[in-house]
XYZ file of C-alpha atoms in Angstrom:
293
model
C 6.329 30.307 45.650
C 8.249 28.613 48.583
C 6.244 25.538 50.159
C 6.923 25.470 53.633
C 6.315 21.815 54.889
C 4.321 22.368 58.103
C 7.774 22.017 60.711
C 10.243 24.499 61.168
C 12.759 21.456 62.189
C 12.028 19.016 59.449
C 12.091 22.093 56.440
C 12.582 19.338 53.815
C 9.492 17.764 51.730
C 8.234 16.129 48.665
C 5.186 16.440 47.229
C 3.404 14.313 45.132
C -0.224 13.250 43.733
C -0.197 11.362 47.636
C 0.393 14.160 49.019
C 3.263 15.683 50.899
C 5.983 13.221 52.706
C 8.036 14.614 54.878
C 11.620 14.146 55.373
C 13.477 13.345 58.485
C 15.282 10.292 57.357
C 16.500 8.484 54.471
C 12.971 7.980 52.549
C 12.815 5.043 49.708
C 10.598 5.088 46.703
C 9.284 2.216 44.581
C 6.792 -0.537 43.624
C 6.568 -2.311 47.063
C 3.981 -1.114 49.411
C 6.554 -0.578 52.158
C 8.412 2.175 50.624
C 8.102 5.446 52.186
C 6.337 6.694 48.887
C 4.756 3.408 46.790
C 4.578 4.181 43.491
C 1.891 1.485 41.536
C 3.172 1.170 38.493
C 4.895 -1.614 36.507
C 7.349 1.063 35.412
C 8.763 1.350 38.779
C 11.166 -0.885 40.720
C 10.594 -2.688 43.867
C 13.283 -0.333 45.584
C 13.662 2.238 42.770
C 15.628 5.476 44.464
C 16.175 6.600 47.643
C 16.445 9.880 49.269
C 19.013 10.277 52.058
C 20.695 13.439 54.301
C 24.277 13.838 53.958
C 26.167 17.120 55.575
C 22.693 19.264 55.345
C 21.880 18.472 51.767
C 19.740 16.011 50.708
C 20.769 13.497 47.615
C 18.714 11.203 45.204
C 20.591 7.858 44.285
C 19.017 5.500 41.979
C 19.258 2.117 43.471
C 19.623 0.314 40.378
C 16.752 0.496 38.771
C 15.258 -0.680 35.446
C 13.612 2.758 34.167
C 16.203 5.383 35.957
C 15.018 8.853 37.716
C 14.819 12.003 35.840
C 15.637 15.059 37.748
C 14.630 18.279 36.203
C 14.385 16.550 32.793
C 17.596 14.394 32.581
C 18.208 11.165 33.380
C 20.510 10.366 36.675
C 23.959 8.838 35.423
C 24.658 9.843 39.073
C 23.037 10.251 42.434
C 22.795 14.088 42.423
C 22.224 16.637 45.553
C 18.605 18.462 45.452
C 17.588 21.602 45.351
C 14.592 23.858 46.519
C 11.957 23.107 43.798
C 13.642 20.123 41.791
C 11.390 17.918 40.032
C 11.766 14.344 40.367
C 9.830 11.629 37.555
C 9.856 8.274 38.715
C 7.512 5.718 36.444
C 4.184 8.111 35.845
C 5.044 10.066 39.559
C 5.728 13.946 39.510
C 7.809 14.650 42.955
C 8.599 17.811 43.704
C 11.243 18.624 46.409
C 11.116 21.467 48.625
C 13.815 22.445 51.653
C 12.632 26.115 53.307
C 16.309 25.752 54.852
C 18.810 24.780 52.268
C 22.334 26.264 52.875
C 24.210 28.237 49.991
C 24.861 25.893 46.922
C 28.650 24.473 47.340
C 31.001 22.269 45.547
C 29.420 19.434 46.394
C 30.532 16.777 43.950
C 28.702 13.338 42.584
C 30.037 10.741 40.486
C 29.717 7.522 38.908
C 27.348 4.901 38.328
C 24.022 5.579 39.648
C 24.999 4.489 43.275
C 27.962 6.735 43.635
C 28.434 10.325 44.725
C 31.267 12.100 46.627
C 31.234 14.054 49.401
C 32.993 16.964 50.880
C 33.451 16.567 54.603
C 33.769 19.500 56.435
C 37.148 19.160 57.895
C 38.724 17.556 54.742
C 38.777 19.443 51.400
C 39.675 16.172 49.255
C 36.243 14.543 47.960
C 36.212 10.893 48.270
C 34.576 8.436 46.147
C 31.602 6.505 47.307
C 29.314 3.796 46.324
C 25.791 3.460 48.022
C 23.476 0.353 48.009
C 20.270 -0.375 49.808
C 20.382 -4.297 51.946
C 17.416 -5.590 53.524
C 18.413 -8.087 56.611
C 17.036 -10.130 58.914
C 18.181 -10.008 63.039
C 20.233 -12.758 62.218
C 21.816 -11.032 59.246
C 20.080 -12.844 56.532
C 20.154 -10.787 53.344
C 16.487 -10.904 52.105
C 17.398 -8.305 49.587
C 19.832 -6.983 48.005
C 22.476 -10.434 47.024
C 24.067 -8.584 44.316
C 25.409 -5.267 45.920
C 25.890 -7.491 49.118
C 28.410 -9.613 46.872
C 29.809 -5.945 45.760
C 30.799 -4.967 49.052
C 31.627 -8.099 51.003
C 32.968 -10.720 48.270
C 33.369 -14.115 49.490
C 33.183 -12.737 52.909
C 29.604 -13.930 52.771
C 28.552 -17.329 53.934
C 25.289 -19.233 52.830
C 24.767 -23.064 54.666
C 24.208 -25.979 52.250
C 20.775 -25.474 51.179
C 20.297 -21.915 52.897
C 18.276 -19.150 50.949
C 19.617 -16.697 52.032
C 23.315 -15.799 52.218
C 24.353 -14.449 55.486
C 26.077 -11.017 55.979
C 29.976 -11.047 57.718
C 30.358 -11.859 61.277
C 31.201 -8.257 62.164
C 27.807 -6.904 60.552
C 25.793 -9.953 62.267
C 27.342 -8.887 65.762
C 26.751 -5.220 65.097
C 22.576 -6.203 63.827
C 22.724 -8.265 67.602
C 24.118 -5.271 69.363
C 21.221 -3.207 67.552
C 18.579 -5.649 68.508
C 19.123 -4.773 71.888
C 19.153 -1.081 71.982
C 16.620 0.818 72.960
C 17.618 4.334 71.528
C 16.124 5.962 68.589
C 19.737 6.618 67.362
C 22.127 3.811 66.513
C 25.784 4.350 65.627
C 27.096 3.005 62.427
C 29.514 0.303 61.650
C 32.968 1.079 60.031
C 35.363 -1.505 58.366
C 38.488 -0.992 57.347
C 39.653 -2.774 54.492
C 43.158 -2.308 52.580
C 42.279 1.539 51.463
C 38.243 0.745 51.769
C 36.286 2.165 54.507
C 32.873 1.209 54.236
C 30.208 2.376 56.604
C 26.786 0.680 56.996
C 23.706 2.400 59.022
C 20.308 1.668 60.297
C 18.372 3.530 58.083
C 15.366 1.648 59.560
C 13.809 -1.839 61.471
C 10.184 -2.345 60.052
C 8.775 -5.956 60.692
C 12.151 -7.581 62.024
C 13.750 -6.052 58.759
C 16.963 -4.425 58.743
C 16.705 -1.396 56.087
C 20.869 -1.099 55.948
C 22.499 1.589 53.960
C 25.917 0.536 53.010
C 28.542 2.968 51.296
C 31.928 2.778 50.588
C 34.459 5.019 50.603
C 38.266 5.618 49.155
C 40.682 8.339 48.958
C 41.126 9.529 45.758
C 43.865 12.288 44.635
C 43.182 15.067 46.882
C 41.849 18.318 45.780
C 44.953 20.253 47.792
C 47.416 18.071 45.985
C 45.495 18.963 42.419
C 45.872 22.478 43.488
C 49.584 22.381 43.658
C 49.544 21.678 40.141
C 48.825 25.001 40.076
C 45.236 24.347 39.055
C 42.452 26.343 40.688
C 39.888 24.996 42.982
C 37.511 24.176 40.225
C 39.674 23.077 38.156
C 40.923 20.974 40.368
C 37.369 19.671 40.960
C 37.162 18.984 36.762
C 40.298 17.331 37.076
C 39.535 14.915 39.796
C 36.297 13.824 37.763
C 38.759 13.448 34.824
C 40.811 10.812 36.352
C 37.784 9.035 37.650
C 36.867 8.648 33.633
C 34.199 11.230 33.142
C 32.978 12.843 30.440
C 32.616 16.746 29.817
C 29.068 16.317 29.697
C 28.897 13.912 32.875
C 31.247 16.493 34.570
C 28.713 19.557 33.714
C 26.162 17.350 35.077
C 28.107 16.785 38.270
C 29.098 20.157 38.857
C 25.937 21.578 37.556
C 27.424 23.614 34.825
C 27.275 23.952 30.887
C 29.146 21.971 28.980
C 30.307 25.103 27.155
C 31.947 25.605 30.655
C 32.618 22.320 31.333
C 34.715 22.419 28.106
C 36.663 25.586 28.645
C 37.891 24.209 32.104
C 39.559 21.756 30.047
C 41.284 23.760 28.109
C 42.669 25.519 30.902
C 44.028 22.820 32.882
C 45.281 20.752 29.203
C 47.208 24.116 28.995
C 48.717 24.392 32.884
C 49.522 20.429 32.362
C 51.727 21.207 28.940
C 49.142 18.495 27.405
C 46.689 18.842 24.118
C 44.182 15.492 26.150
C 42.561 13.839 28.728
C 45.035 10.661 28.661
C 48.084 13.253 29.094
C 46.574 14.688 31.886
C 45.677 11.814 33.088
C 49.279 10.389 32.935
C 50.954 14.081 33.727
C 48.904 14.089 37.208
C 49.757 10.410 38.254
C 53.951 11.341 37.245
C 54.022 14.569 39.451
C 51.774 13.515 42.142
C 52.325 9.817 42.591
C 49.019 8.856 41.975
């Protein structure tokens, strides 16, 4: 039976032994008491997933943590888009989610570690590969948490005084947190870098206590889905083939695409036979030869 979350304008819940949370924003889950949904329980993480909004759907990304999320059973090998009645396991927690107002299911794609997904933007057919991390920071763009995936994304543009604690976050970010500081909207635009063929994006997901709650994602073109097609490849296939060159197995692509691997496996055969090649390395090199890749 639907569960209709008590607001026609925030359709989206969880529910839980706490009860229900609502969900109008990015909503974290884990051992510390600030989390949006504390979970007491040595099995859990200090920041252990975190539930954000991207083009109507809502995803689940593991942030890293020690014990993983199950969704429906599995275990995430990949942040993965929700659906109406999905159970979520986190430590000895039972979420269920619930969205009264989810759009038709589409080829929405994830990938990768447990911080990556991709995304299909509405004006651009060819998914691009992203990697998502949680970073705590102070005003003055201190990172209280989050070191290693602040290393990840911003190398040895990161500075730490002799003696510091804390390593402090690039001078663009620490201008941007300033800027932020003195706003007095409930909205706050994010910050794009470009870097080489990186664009990552950081947003305010967040300020509790003079903490900065910054989602940071990165994002890169990969081979386009239209240029896949031309291969003469259908749009499916074309999907399976994209996960393909990013190194996937079937059985992580039937998870991606929500599929069988039965299915998952006969795609393969299809495009090995369009390509002229009997495996995944031919593909792999007959895709980067015609295309340029």
């Amino acid at each position: 039976m639907p569960v209709n979350c008590g607001l026609t304008d925030q359709p989206a819940c969880l529910k839980w032994s706490g009860g229900v949370h609502l969900l109008a924003g990015p909503c974290f889950i884990g051992r510390r008491s600030d989390n949006d949904i504390p979970i007491n329980n040595v099995q859990a993480s200090r920041r252990h997933a975190v539930l954000m909004r991207l083009n109507n759907d809502w995803w689940i990304n593991d942030l890293g943590s020690r014990n993983g999320v199950n969704v429906n059973g599995l275990r995430l090998t990949s942040a993965r888009r929700l659906r109406d009645g999905d159970e979520i396991r986190i430590a000895n927690q039972r979420l269920t989610f619930y969205n009264s107002d989810q759009s038709p299911p589409h080829h929405s794609s994830i990938v990768g570690k447990t911080t990556q997904f991709a995304v299909h933007a509405p004006d651009d057919s060819s998914p691009q590969a992203v990697v998502c991390e949680l970073l705590i920071a102070s005003e003055k763009g201190e990172i209280l948490e989050g070191d290693k995936a602040a290393h990840w994304f911003f190398g040895k543009a990161l500075e730490r005084a002799p003696g510091a604690v804390y390593y402090i976050l690039p001078p663009s970010v620490r201008q941007w947190l300033e800027r932020l500081a003195d706003r007095t909207e409930k909205s706050f635009p994010a910050l794009e870098i470009q870097h080489e063929n990186r664009r990552i994006v950081i947003s305010l997901a967040r300020c509790k206590d003079d903490r900065y709650f910054l989602l940071v994602r990165e994002e890169s073109a990969k081979v386009s889905m239209d240029r896949l097609r031309m291969l003469g490849l259908t749009e499916r296939e074309a999907e399976v083939m994209h996960w393909i060159c990013e190194g996937k197995s079937n059985a992580e692509i039937a998870q991606i695409l929500d599929v069988t691997l039965h299915t998952a496996n006969r795609h393969n055969e299809h495009i090995f036979k369009k390509l002229g090649v009997d495996n995944r390395l031919k593909a792999i090199k007959t895709v980067q030869e015609r295309l340029g890749a």
